CSV table of N, CA and C in Angstrom, one decimal:
chain,number,residue,atom,x,y,z
A,1,UNK,N,-7.4,80.2,65.1
A,1,UNK,CA,-6.4,80.3,64.1
A,1,UNK,C,-7.0,81.2,62.9
A,2,UNK,N,-6.2,82.1,62.5
A,2,UNK,CA,-6.7,83.0,61.4
A,2,UNK,C,-6.5,82.3,60.1
A,3,UNK,N,-7.6,82.3,59.3
A,3,UNK,CA,-7.5,81.6,58.0
A,3,UNK,C,-7.2,82.5,56.8
A,4,UNK,N,-6.9,83.8,57.1
A,4,UNK,CA,-6.6,84.7,56.0
A,4,UNK,C,-5.1,84.7,55.8
A,5,UNK,N,-4.7,84.8,54.5
A,5,UNK,CA,-3.3,84.8,54.1
A,5,UNK,C,-3.1,86.0,53.2
A,6,UNK,N,-2.2,86.8,53.5
A,6,UNK,CA,-1.9,88.0,52.7
A,6,UNK,C,-1.4,87.5,51.3
A,7,UNK,N,-2.1,87.9,50.3
A,7,UNK,CA,-1.7,87.4,48.9
A,7,UNK,C,-0.7,88.2,48.3
A,8,UNK,N,-0.7,89.5,48.4
A,8,UNK,CA,0.3,90.3,47.7
A,8,UNK,C,0.6,91.5,48.6
A,9,UNK,N,1.5,92.3,48.1
A,9,UNK,CA,1.8,93.5,48.9
A,9,UNK,C,0.7,94.6,48.8
A,10,UNK,N,-0.3,94.3,48.0
A,10,UNK,CA,-1.5,95.2,47.9
A,10,UNK,C,-2.5,94.9,49.0
A,11,UNK,N,-2.1,93.9,49.8
A,11,UNK,CA,-2.9,93.5,51.0
A,11,UNK,C,-4.2,92.9,50.5
A,12,UNK,N,-4.2,92.2,49.4
A,12,UNK,CA,-5.4,91.4,49.0
A,12,UNK,C,-5.4,90.2,49.9
A,13,UNK,N,-6.6,89.8,50.4
A,13,UNK,CA,-6.8,88.6,51.2
A,13,UNK,C,-7.4,87.5,50.5
A,14,UNK,N,-6.9,86.3,50.6
A,14,UNK,CA,-7.4,85.1,50.0
A,14,UNK,C,-7.9,84.2,51.2
A,15,UNK,N,-9.1,83.7,51.1
A,15,UNK,CA,-9.6,82.8,52.2
A,15,UNK,C,-9.0,81.4,51.9
A,16,UNK,N,-8.1,80.9,52.7
A,16,UNK,CA,-7.4,79.7,52.5
A,16,UNK,C,-8.4,78.5,52.5
A,17,UNK,N,-9.4,78.5,53.3
A,17,UNK,CA,-10.4,77.5,53.4
A,17,UNK,C,-11.2,77.4,52.1
A,18,UNK,N,-11.6,78.6,51.5
A,18,UNK,CA,-12.3,78.6,50.3
A,18,UNK,C,-11.5,78.0,49.1
A,19,UNK,N,-10.2,78.3,49.1
A,19,UNK,CA,-9.3,77.8,48.1
A,19,UNK,C,-9.2,76.3,48.2
A,20,UNK,N,-9.1,75.8,49.5
A,20,UNK,CA,-9.0,74.3,49.7
A,20,UNK,C,-10.3,73.6,49.2
A,21,UNK,N,-11.4,74.3,49.4
A,21,UNK,CA,-12.7,73.7,49.0
A,21,UNK,C,-12.7,73.6,47.5
A,22,UNK,N,-12.2,74.6,46.8
A,22,UNK,CA,-12.2,74.6,45.3
A,22,UNK,C,-11.3,73.5,44.8
A,23,UNK,N,-10.1,73.3,45.5
A,23,UNK,CA,-9.2,72.3,45.1
A,23,UNK,C,-9.8,70.9,45.3
A,24,UNK,N,-10.5,70.7,46.4
A,24,UNK,CA,-11.1,69.4,46.7
A,24,UNK,C,-12.2,69.1,45.7
A,25,UNK,N,-12.8,70.1,45.1
A,25,UNK,CA,-14.0,69.9,44.2
A,25,UNK,C,-13.5,69.2,42.9
A,26,UNK,N,-12.2,69.2,42.6
A,26,UNK,CA,-11.6,68.4,41.6
A,26,UNK,C,-11.7,69.0,40.2
A,27,UNK,N,-11.3,68.3,39.2
A,27,UNK,CA,-11.3,68.8,37.8
A,27,UNK,C,-12.6,69.0,37.1
A,28,UNK,N,-13.7,68.7,37.8
A,28,UNK,CA,-15.0,68.9,37.2
A,28,UNK,C,-15.5,70.3,37.2
A,29,UNK,N,-14.6,71.3,37.7
A,29,UNK,CA,-15.0,72.7,37.6
A,29,UNK,C,-15.0,73.1,36.2
A,30,UNK,N,-16.1,73.8,35.7
A,30,UNK,CA,-16.1,74.2,34.4
A,30,UNK,C,-15.3,75.5,34.2
A,31,UNK,N,-14.5,75.5,33.1
A,31,UNK,CA,-13.6,76.6,32.9
A,31,UNK,C,-14.0,77.2,31.6
A,32,UNK,N,-14.2,78.5,31.6
A,32,UNK,CA,-14.5,79.3,30.4
A,32,UNK,C,-13.3,80.2,30.2
A,33,UNK,N,-12.6,80.1,29.1
A,33,UNK,CA,-11.5,81.0,28.8
A,33,UNK,C,-12.0,82.1,27.9
A,34,UNK,N,-11.4,83.3,28.2
A,34,UNK,CA,-11.7,84.5,27.5
A,34,UNK,C,-10.4,85.0,26.9
A,35,UNK,N,-10.5,86.0,26.1
A,35,UNK,CA,-9.3,86.6,25.5
A,35,UNK,C,-8.5,87.3,26.6
A,36,UNK,N,-9.1,87.9,27.6
A,36,UNK,CA,-8.4,88.6,28.7
A,36,UNK,C,-7.7,87.5,29.5
A,37,UNK,N,-8.3,86.3,29.7
A,37,UNK,CA,-7.6,85.3,30.5
A,37,UNK,C,-6.4,84.8,29.7
A,38,UNK,N,-6.4,84.7,28.4
A,38,UNK,CA,-5.3,84.3,27.6
A,38,UNK,C,-4.2,85.4,27.7
A,39,UNK,N,-4.6,86.6,27.7
A,39,UNK,CA,-3.6,87.7,27.8
A,39,UNK,C,-2.9,87.7,29.2
A,40,UNK,N,-3.7,87.4,30.2
A,40,UNK,CA,-3.2,87.3,31.6
A,40,UNK,C,-2.2,86.1,31.7
A,41,UNK,N,-2.6,85.0,31.1
A,41,UNK,CA,-1.7,83.8,31.1
A,41,UNK,C,-0.4,84.2,30.5
A,42,UNK,N,-0.4,84.9,29.4
A,42,UNK,CA,0.8,85.3,28.7
A,42,UNK,C,1.7,86.2,29.6
A,43,UNK,N,1.0,87.1,30.3
A,43,UNK,CA,1.7,88.0,31.2
A,43,UNK,C,2.4,87.3,32.4
A,44,UNK,N,1.6,86.3,32.9
A,44,UNK,CA,2.2,85.5,34.0
A,44,UNK,C,3.3,84.6,33.5
A,45,UNK,N,3.2,84.1,32.3
A,45,UNK,CA,4.4,83.3,31.8
A,45,UNK,C,5.6,84.2,31.6
A,46,UNK,N,5.4,85.4,31.1
A,46,UNK,CA,6.5,86.4,31.0
A,46,UNK,C,7.1,86.7,32.4
A,47,UNK,N,6.2,86.9,33.4
A,47,UNK,CA,6.7,87.1,34.7
A,47,UNK,C,7.5,86.0,35.3
A,48,UNK,N,7.1,84.8,35.1
A,48,UNK,CA,7.9,83.6,35.5
A,48,UNK,C,9.2,83.6,34.8
A,49,UNK,N,9.2,83.8,33.5
A,49,UNK,CA,10.5,83.7,32.8
A,49,UNK,C,11.5,84.8,33.2
A,50,UNK,N,10.9,86.1,33.4
A,50,UNK,CA,11.8,87.2,33.9
A,50,UNK,C,12.4,86.9,35.3
A,51,UNK,N,11.5,86.4,36.1
A,51,UNK,CA,11.9,86.1,37.5
A,51,UNK,C,13.0,85.0,37.5
A,52,UNK,N,12.8,84.0,36.7
A,52,UNK,CA,13.7,82.9,36.6
A,52,UNK,C,15.1,83.3,36.0
A,53,UNK,N,15.0,84.2,35.0
A,53,UNK,CA,16.2,84.8,34.5
A,53,UNK,C,17.0,85.6,35.5
A,54,UNK,N,16.3,86.4,36.3
A,54,UNK,CA,17.0,87.2,37.3
A,54,UNK,C,17.5,86.4,38.4
A,55,UNK,N,16.9,85.2,38.7
A,55,UNK,CA,17.4,84.3,39.7
A,55,UNK,C,18.5,83.4,39.1
A,56,UNK,N,18.8,83.5,37.8
A,56,UNK,CA,19.8,82.7,37.2
A,56,UNK,C,19.4,81.2,37.2
A,57,UNK,N,18.2,80.9,37.0
A,57,UNK,CA,17.7,79.5,37.0
A,57,UNK,C,17.8,79.0,35.6
A,58,UNK,N,18.0,77.7,35.4
A,58,UNK,CA,18.1,77.1,34.1
A,58,UNK,C,16.7,77.3,33.4
A,59,UNK,N,16.7,77.3,32.1
A,59,UNK,CA,15.5,77.4,31.3
A,59,UNK,C,14.5,76.3,31.6
A,60,UNK,N,15.0,75.1,31.8
A,60,UNK,CA,14.1,74.0,32.1
A,60,UNK,C,13.4,74.2,33.4
A,61,UNK,N,14.0,74.9,34.4
A,61,UNK,CA,13.3,75.2,35.6
A,61,UNK,C,12.2,76.2,35.4
A,62,UNK,N,12.5,77.2,34.6
A,62,UNK,CA,11.4,78.2,34.3
A,62,UNK,C,10.3,77.6,33.5
A,63,UNK,N,10.6,76.7,32.6
A,63,UNK,CA,9.6,76.0,31.8
A,63,UNK,C,8.7,75.1,32.7
A,64,UNK,N,9.4,74.5,33.7
A,64,UNK,CA,8.6,73.6,34.6
A,64,UNK,C,7.7,74.5,35.5
A,65,UNK,N,8.1,75.7,35.9
A,65,UNK,CA,7.3,76.6,36.6
A,65,UNK,C,6.1,77.0,35.8
A,66,UNK,N,6.3,77.2,34.5
A,66,UNK,CA,5.1,77.6,33.7
A,66,UNK,C,4.2,76.4,33.6
A,67,UNK,N,4.7,75.2,33.4
A,67,UNK,CA,3.8,74.0,33.3
A,67,UNK,C,3.0,73.8,34.6
A,68,UNK,N,3.7,74.0,35.8
A,68,UNK,CA,3.0,73.9,37.0
A,68,UNK,C,1.9,74.9,37.1
A,69,UNK,N,2.2,76.1,36.8
A,69,UNK,CA,1.2,77.2,36.9
A,69,UNK,C,0.0,76.9,36.0
A,70,UNK,N,0.3,76.5,34.7
A,70,UNK,CA,-0.8,76.2,33.8
A,70,UNK,C,-1.6,75.0,34.1
A,71,UNK,N,-1.0,74.0,34.7
A,71,UNK,CA,-1.7,72.8,35.1
A,71,UNK,C,-2.7,73.1,36.2
A,72,UNK,N,-2.2,73.9,37.2
A,72,UNK,CA,-3.1,74.3,38.2
A,72,UNK,C,-4.2,75.2,37.7
A,73,UNK,N,-3.8,76.2,36.9
A,73,UNK,CA,-4.8,77.1,36.3
A,73,UNK,C,-5.8,76.5,35.4
A,74,UNK,N,-5.4,75.4,34.7
A,74,UNK,CA,-6.3,74.8,33.8
A,74,UNK,C,-7.3,73.9,34.6
A,75,UNK,N,-6.9,73.3,35.6
A,75,UNK,CA,-7.7,72.3,36.3
A,75,UNK,C,-8.6,73.0,37.4
A,76,UNK,N,-8.2,74.1,37.9
A,76,UNK,CA,-8.9,74.6,39.1
A,76,UNK,C,-9.2,76.1,38.9
A,77,UNK,N,-9.8,76.7,39.9
A,77,UNK,CA,-10.2,78.1,40.0
A,77,UNK,C,-9.3,79.0,39.2
A,78,UNK,N,-10.0,79.9,38.4
A,78,UNK,CA,-9.2,80.8,37.6
A,78,UNK,C,-9.2,82.2,38.2
A,79,UNK,N,-10.3,82.7,38.7
A,79,UNK,CA,-10.4,84.1,39.1
A,79,UNK,C,-10.3,84.3,40.6
A,80,UNK,N,-10.3,83.2,41.4
A,80,UNK,CA,-10.3,83.3,42.9
A,80,UNK,C,-8.9,83.3,43.5
A,81,UNK,N,-7.9,83.4,42.7
A,81,UNK,CA,-6.5,83.4,43.3
A,81,UNK,C,-5.7,84.5,42.6
A,82,UNK,N,-4.7,84.9,43.3
A,82,UNK,CA,-3.8,85.9,42.8
A,82,UNK,C,-2.8,85.2,41.9
A,83,UNK,N,-2.8,85.5,40.6
A,83,UNK,CA,-1.9,84.7,39.7
A,83,UNK,C,-0.4,85.0,40.0
A,84,UNK,N,-0.1,86.2,40.4
A,84,UNK,CA,1.3,86.4,40.7
A,84,UNK,C,1.8,85.6,41.9
A,85,UNK,N,1.0,85.4,42.9
A,85,UNK,CA,1.3,84.6,44.1
A,85,UNK,C,1.5,83.2,43.6
A,86,UNK,N,0.6,82.7,42.8
A,86,UNK,CA,0.7,81.3,42.3
A,86,UNK,C,2.0,81.1,41.5
A,87,UNK,N,2.2,82.1,40.6
A,87,UNK,CA,3.4,82.0,39.8
A,87,UNK,C,4.7,82.0,40.6
A,88,UNK,N,4.8,82.8,41.6
A,88,UNK,CA,5.9,82.9,42.5
A,88,UNK,C,6.1,81.5,43.2
A,89,UNK,N,5.0,81.0,43.7
A,89,UNK,CA,5.1,79.7,44.4
A,89,UNK,C,5.5,78.6,43.4
A,90,UNK,N,5.0,78.7,42.2
A,90,UNK,CA,5.3,77.6,41.2
A,90,UNK,C,6.8,77.7,40.8
A,91,UNK,N,7.3,78.9,40.7
A,91,UNK,CA,8.7,79.1,40.4
A,91,UNK,C,9.6,78.5,41.5
A,92,UNK,N,9.2,78.7,42.8
A,92,UNK,CA,9.9,78.2,43.9
A,92,UNK,C,9.9,76.7,43.9
A,93,UNK,N,8.7,76.1,43.7
A,93,UNK,CA,8.5,74.7,43.7
A,93,UNK,C,9.3,74.1,42.5
A,94,UNK,N,9.2,74.7,41.3
A,94,UNK,CA,10.0,74.2,40.2
A,94,UNK,C,11.5,74.1,40.4
A,95,UNK,N,12.0,75.1,41.2
A,95,UNK,CA,13.4,75.1,41.5
A,95,UNK,C,13.8,73.9,42.3
A,96,UNK,N,12.9,73.5,43.2
A,96,UNK,CA,13.1,72.3,44.0
A,96,UNK,C,13.0,71.1,43.2
A,97,UNK,N,12.0,71.0,42.3
A,97,UNK,CA,11.8,69.8,41.5
A,97,UNK,C,12.9,69.5,40.5
A,98,UNK,N,13.4,70.6,39.9
A,98,UNK,CA,14.5,70.5,38.9
A,98,UNK,C,15.9,70.5,39.5
A,99,UNK,N,15.9,70.4,40.8
A,99,UNK,CA,17.2,70.3,41.5
A,99,UNK,C,18.1,71.5,41.2
A,100,UNK,N,17.5,72.7,41.2
A,100,UNK,CA,18.3,73.9,41.1
A,100,UNK,C,17.7,74.9,42.1
A,101,UNK,N,17.8,74.5,43.4
A,101,UNK,CA,17.1,75.2,44.4
A,101,UNK,C,17.7,76.6,44.6
A,102,UNK,N,16.8,77.5,44.9
A,102,UNK,CA,17.1,78.9,45.3
A,102,UNK,C,16.4,79.2,46.6
A,103,UNK,N,16.8,80.2,47.3
A,103,UNK,CA,16.2,80.5,48.6
A,103,UNK,C,14.9,81.2,48.3
A,104,UNK,N,13.9,80.9,49.2
A,104,UNK,CA,12.6,81.6,49.1
A,104,UNK,C,12.8,83.1,49.3
A,105,UNK,N,13.7,83.5,50.1
A,105,UNK,CA,13.9,85.0,50.2
A,105,UNK,C,14.3,85.6,48.9
A,106,UNK,N,15.1,84.9,48.1
A,106,UNK,CA,15.5,85.5,46.8
A,106,UNK,C,14.3,85.5,45.8
A,107,UNK,N,13.5,84.5,45.8
A,107,UNK,CA,12.3,84.4,45.0
A,107,UNK,C,11.3,85.5,45.3
A,108,UNK,N,11.1,85.7,46.6
A,108,UNK,CA,10.2,86.8,47.0
A,108,UNK,C,10.7,88.2,46.6
A,109,UNK,N,12.0,88.4,46.9
A,109,UNK,CA,12.6,89.7,46.5
A,109,UNK,C,12.6,90.0,45.0
A,110,UNK,N,12.9,89.0,44.2
A,110,UNK,CA,12.9,89.2,42.8
A,110,UNK,C,11.4,89.4,42.3
A,111,UNK,N,10.5,88.6,42.8
A,111,UNK,CA,9.1,88.8,42.4
A,111,UNK,C,8.6,90.2,42.8
A,112,UNK,N,8.9,90.6,44.0
A,112,UNK,CA,8.5,91.9,44.5
A,112,UNK,C,9.0,93.0,43.6
A,113,UNK,N,10.3,92.9,43.2
A,113,UNK,CA,10.9,94.0,42.4
A,113,UNK,C,10.3,94.0,41.0
A,114,UNK,N,9.9,92.8,40.5
A,114,UNK,CA,9.3,92.8,39.1
A,114,UNK,C,7.9,93.4,39.2
A,115,UNK,N,7.2,93.2,40.3
A,115,UNK,CA,5.8,93.8,40.4
A,115,UNK,C,5.8,95.2,40.8
A,116,UNK,N,6.8,95.7,41.5
A,116,UNK,CA,6.8,97.0,42.1
A,116,UNK,C,8.1,97.7,41.8
A,117,UNK,N,8.3,98.1,40.6
A,117,UNK,CA,9.6,98.8,40.2
A,117,UNK,C,9.7,100.2,40.9
A,118,UNK,N,8.6,100.8,41.2
A,118,UNK,CA,8.6,102.2,41.7
A,118,UNK,C,8.8,102.2,43.2
A,119,UNK,N,8.8,101.1,43.9
A,119,UNK,CA,9.0,101.1,45.3
A,119,UNK,C,10.4,100.7,45.7
A,120,UNK,N,10.8,101.1,46.9
A,120,UNK,CA,12.1,100.7,47.4
A,120,UNK,C,12.2,99.1,47.6
A,121,UNK,N,13.4,98.6,47.6
A,121,UNK,CA,13.5,97.1,47.8
A,121,UNK,C,12.8,96.7,49.1
A,122,UNK,N,12.3,95.5,49.1
A,122,UNK,CA,11.6,94.9,50.2
A,122,UNK,C,12.5,94.7,51.4
A,123,UNK,N,12.2,95.2,52.5
A,123,UNK,CA,13.0,95.0,53.7
A,123,UNK,C,12.3,93.9,54.6
A,124,UNK,N,13.1,93.2,55.4
A,124,UNK,CA,12.6,92.2,56.3
A,124,UNK,C,11.7,92.9,57.3
A,125,UNK,N,10.5,92.6,57.3
A,125,UNK,CA,9.5,93.2,58.2
A,125,UNK,C,8.2,92.4,58.1
A,126,UNK,N,7.1,93.0,58.5
A,126,UNK,CA,5.8,92.3,58.5
A,126,UNK,C,5.4,92.0,57.1
A,127,UNK,N,5.6,92.9,56.2
A,127,UNK,CA,5.2,92.6,54.8
A,127,UNK,C,6.0,91.4,54.2
A,128,UNK,N,7.3,91.4,54.5
A,128,UNK,CA,8.1,90.3,54.0
A,128,UNK,C,7.6,89.0,54.5
A,129,UNK,N,7.3,88.9,55.8
A,129,UNK,CA,6.9,87.7,56.5
A,129,UNK,C,5.5,87.3,56.0
A,130,UNK,N,4.6,88.2,55.7
A,130,UNK,CA,3.3,87.9,55.1
A,130,UNK,C,3.5,87.3,53.8
A,131,UNK,N,4.4,87.8,52.9
A,131,UNK,CA,4.6,87.3,51.6
A,131,UNK,C,5.3,85.9,51.7
A,132,UNK,N,6.2,85.8,52.7
A,132,UNK,CA,6.9,84.5,52.9
A,132,UNK,C,5.9,83.4,53.2
A,133,UNK,N,5.0,83.7,54.2
A,133,UNK,CA,4.0,82.7,54.6
A,133,UNK,C,3.0,82.4,53.4
A,134,UNK,N,2.7,83.4,52.7
A,134,UNK,CA,1.7,83.3,51.6
A,134,UNK,C,2.3,82.3,50.5
A,135,UNK,N,3.6,82.6,50.1
A,135,UNK,CA,4.2,81.7,49.1
A,135,UNK,C,4.4,80.3,49.6
A,136,UNK,N,4.8,80.1,50.8
A,136,UNK,CA,4.9,78.8,51.4
A,136,UNK,C,3.6,78.1,51.4
A,137,UNK,N,2.5,78.7,51.9
A,137,UNK,CA,1.2,78.1,51.9
A,137,UNK,C,0.7,77.8,50.5
A,138,UNK,N,1.0,78.7,49.5
A,138,UNK,CA,0.6,78.5,48.2
A,138,UNK,C,1.3,77.3,47.5
A,139,UNK,N,2.6,77.2,47.9
A,139,UNK,CA,3.3,76.0,47.4
A,139,UNK,C,2.7,74.7,47.9
A,140,UNK,N,2.3,74.7,49.1
A,140,UNK,CA,1.6,73.5,49.6
A,140,UNK,C,0.3,73.3,49.0
A,141,UNK,N,-0.4,74.4,48.7
A,141,UNK,CA,-1.7,74.3,48.0
A,141,UNK,C,-1.5,73.7,46.6
A,142,UNK,N,-0.5,74.1,45.9
A,142,UNK,CA,-0.2,73.6,44.5
A,142,UNK,C,0.1,72.1,44.6
A,143,UNK,N,0.9,71.7,45.6
A,143,UNK,CA,1.2,70.3,45.7
A,143,UNK,C,-0.1,69.5,46.0
A,144,UNK,N,-0.9,70.0,46.9
A,144,UNK,CA,-2.2,69.3,47.2
A,144,UNK,C,-3.1,69.2,46.0
A,145,UNK,N,-3.2,70.4,45.3
A,145,UNK,CA,-4.1,70.5,44.1
A,145,UNK,C,-3.7,69.5,43.0
A,146,UNK,N,-2.4,69.4,42.8
A,146,UNK,CA,-1.9,68.5,41.7
A,146,UNK,C,-1.7,67.1,42.2
A,147,UNK,N,-2.1,66.9,43.5
A,147,UNK,CA,-2.0,65.5,44.1
A,147,UNK,C,-0.5,65.0,44.1
A,148,UNK,N,0.4,66.0,44.3
A,148,UNK,CA,1.8,65.7,44.4
A,148,UNK,C,2.4,65.1,43.1
A,149,UNK,N,1.6,65.2,42.0
A,149,UNK,CA,2.1,64.7,40.7
A,149,UNK,C,2.7,65.9,40.0
A,150,UNK,N,4.0,66.2,40.3
A,150,UNK,CA,4.6,67.4,39.8
A,150,UNK,C,5.8,67.0,38.9
A,151,UNK,N,6.1,65.8,38.7
A,151,UNK,CA,7.1,65.4,37.7
A,151,UNK,C,6.5,65.1,36.4
A,152,UNK,N,7.2,65.5,35.3
A,152,UNK,CA,6.8,65.2,34.0
A,152,UNK,C,8.0,65.2,33.1
A,153,UNK,N,7.8,64.7,31.9
A,153,UNK,CA,8.9,64.7,30.9
A,153,UNK,C,8.8,66.0,30.1
A,154,UNK,N,9.8,66.8,30.3
A,154,UNK,CA,9.9,68.0,29.6
A,154,UNK,C,10.5,67.8,28.3
A,155,UNK,N,10.0,68.5,27.2
A,155,UNK,CA,10.6,68.3,25.9
A,155,UNK,C,12.1,68.7,25.9
A,156,UNK,N,12.5,69.6,26.8
A,156,UNK,CA,13.9,70.0,26.8
A,156,UNK,C,14.8,68.9,27.2
A,157,UNK,N,14.3,68.1,28.1
A,157,UNK,CA,15.1,66.9,28.5
A,157,UNK,C,15.2,65.8,27.5
A,158,UNK,N,14.1,65.6,26.8
A,158,UNK,CA,14.0,64.6,25.8
A,158,UNK,C,14.9,64.9,24.6
A,159,UNK,N,14.9,66.2,24.2
A,159,UNK,CA,15.7,66.6,23.0
A,159,UNK,C,17.2,66.5,23.4
A,160,UNK,N,17.5,66.9,24.7
A,160,UNK,CA,18.9,66.8,25.1
A,160,UNK,C,19.4,65.4,25.2
A,161,UNK,N,18.6,64.5,25.6
A,161,UNK,CA,19.0,63.1,25.6
A,161,UNK,C,19.2,62.5,24.2
A,162,UNK,N,18.3,62.9,23.3
A,162,UNK,CA,18.4,62.4,21.9
A,162,UNK,C,19.7,62.9,21.3
A,163,UNK,N,20.0,64.2,21.6
A,163,UNK,CA,21.2,64.8,21.0
A,163,UNK,C,22.5,64.1,21.5
A,164,UNK,N,22.5,63.8,22.8
A,164,UNK,CA,23.7,63.1,23.3
A,164,UNK,C,23.8,61.7,22.9
A,165,UNK,N,22.6,61.0,22.6
A,165,UNK,CA,22.7,59.6,22.2
A,165,UNK,C,23.3,59.5,20.8
A,166,UNK,N,23.4,60.5,20.0
A,166,UNK,CA,24.0,60.5,18.7
A,166,UNK,C,25.5,60.6,18.7
A,167,UNK,N,26.1,61.0,19.9
A,167,UNK,CA,27.5,61.2,20.0
A,167,UNK,C,28.1,60.0,20.6
């Protein structure tokens, strides 16, 4: 069985076993944040929000995707993964969690167009299926890394409940 998974359309390869070993090592991994990491986090957050907007997902779903991405990013490996792949998988997972599901095909197409404006739309072919498998595997990796603890109280929900309790 081949343990390489195509990470992006740039044909970057990520060793799945190496990622799983880093996930298993737990939250004791030392994390050093730099200014470039913060700037990259901001760009990934913007990417998630733009993709969510194009997919017509509710803002709570986009916020949940950002939280999932940052939880994974904070606890585990920072430079050994493709942030756009993880962001795409986090958005797809958040759409399931927040009960506003969208098709994986749509998530992949929107993400591809945001990352590659100069290229023609993605056609169903070997590249599409590599991306499909990568996002699906990354979704499972996120679930395992966060130990399936993917529900949380969003401030959006709390504020909404408070507002409706006054009426």
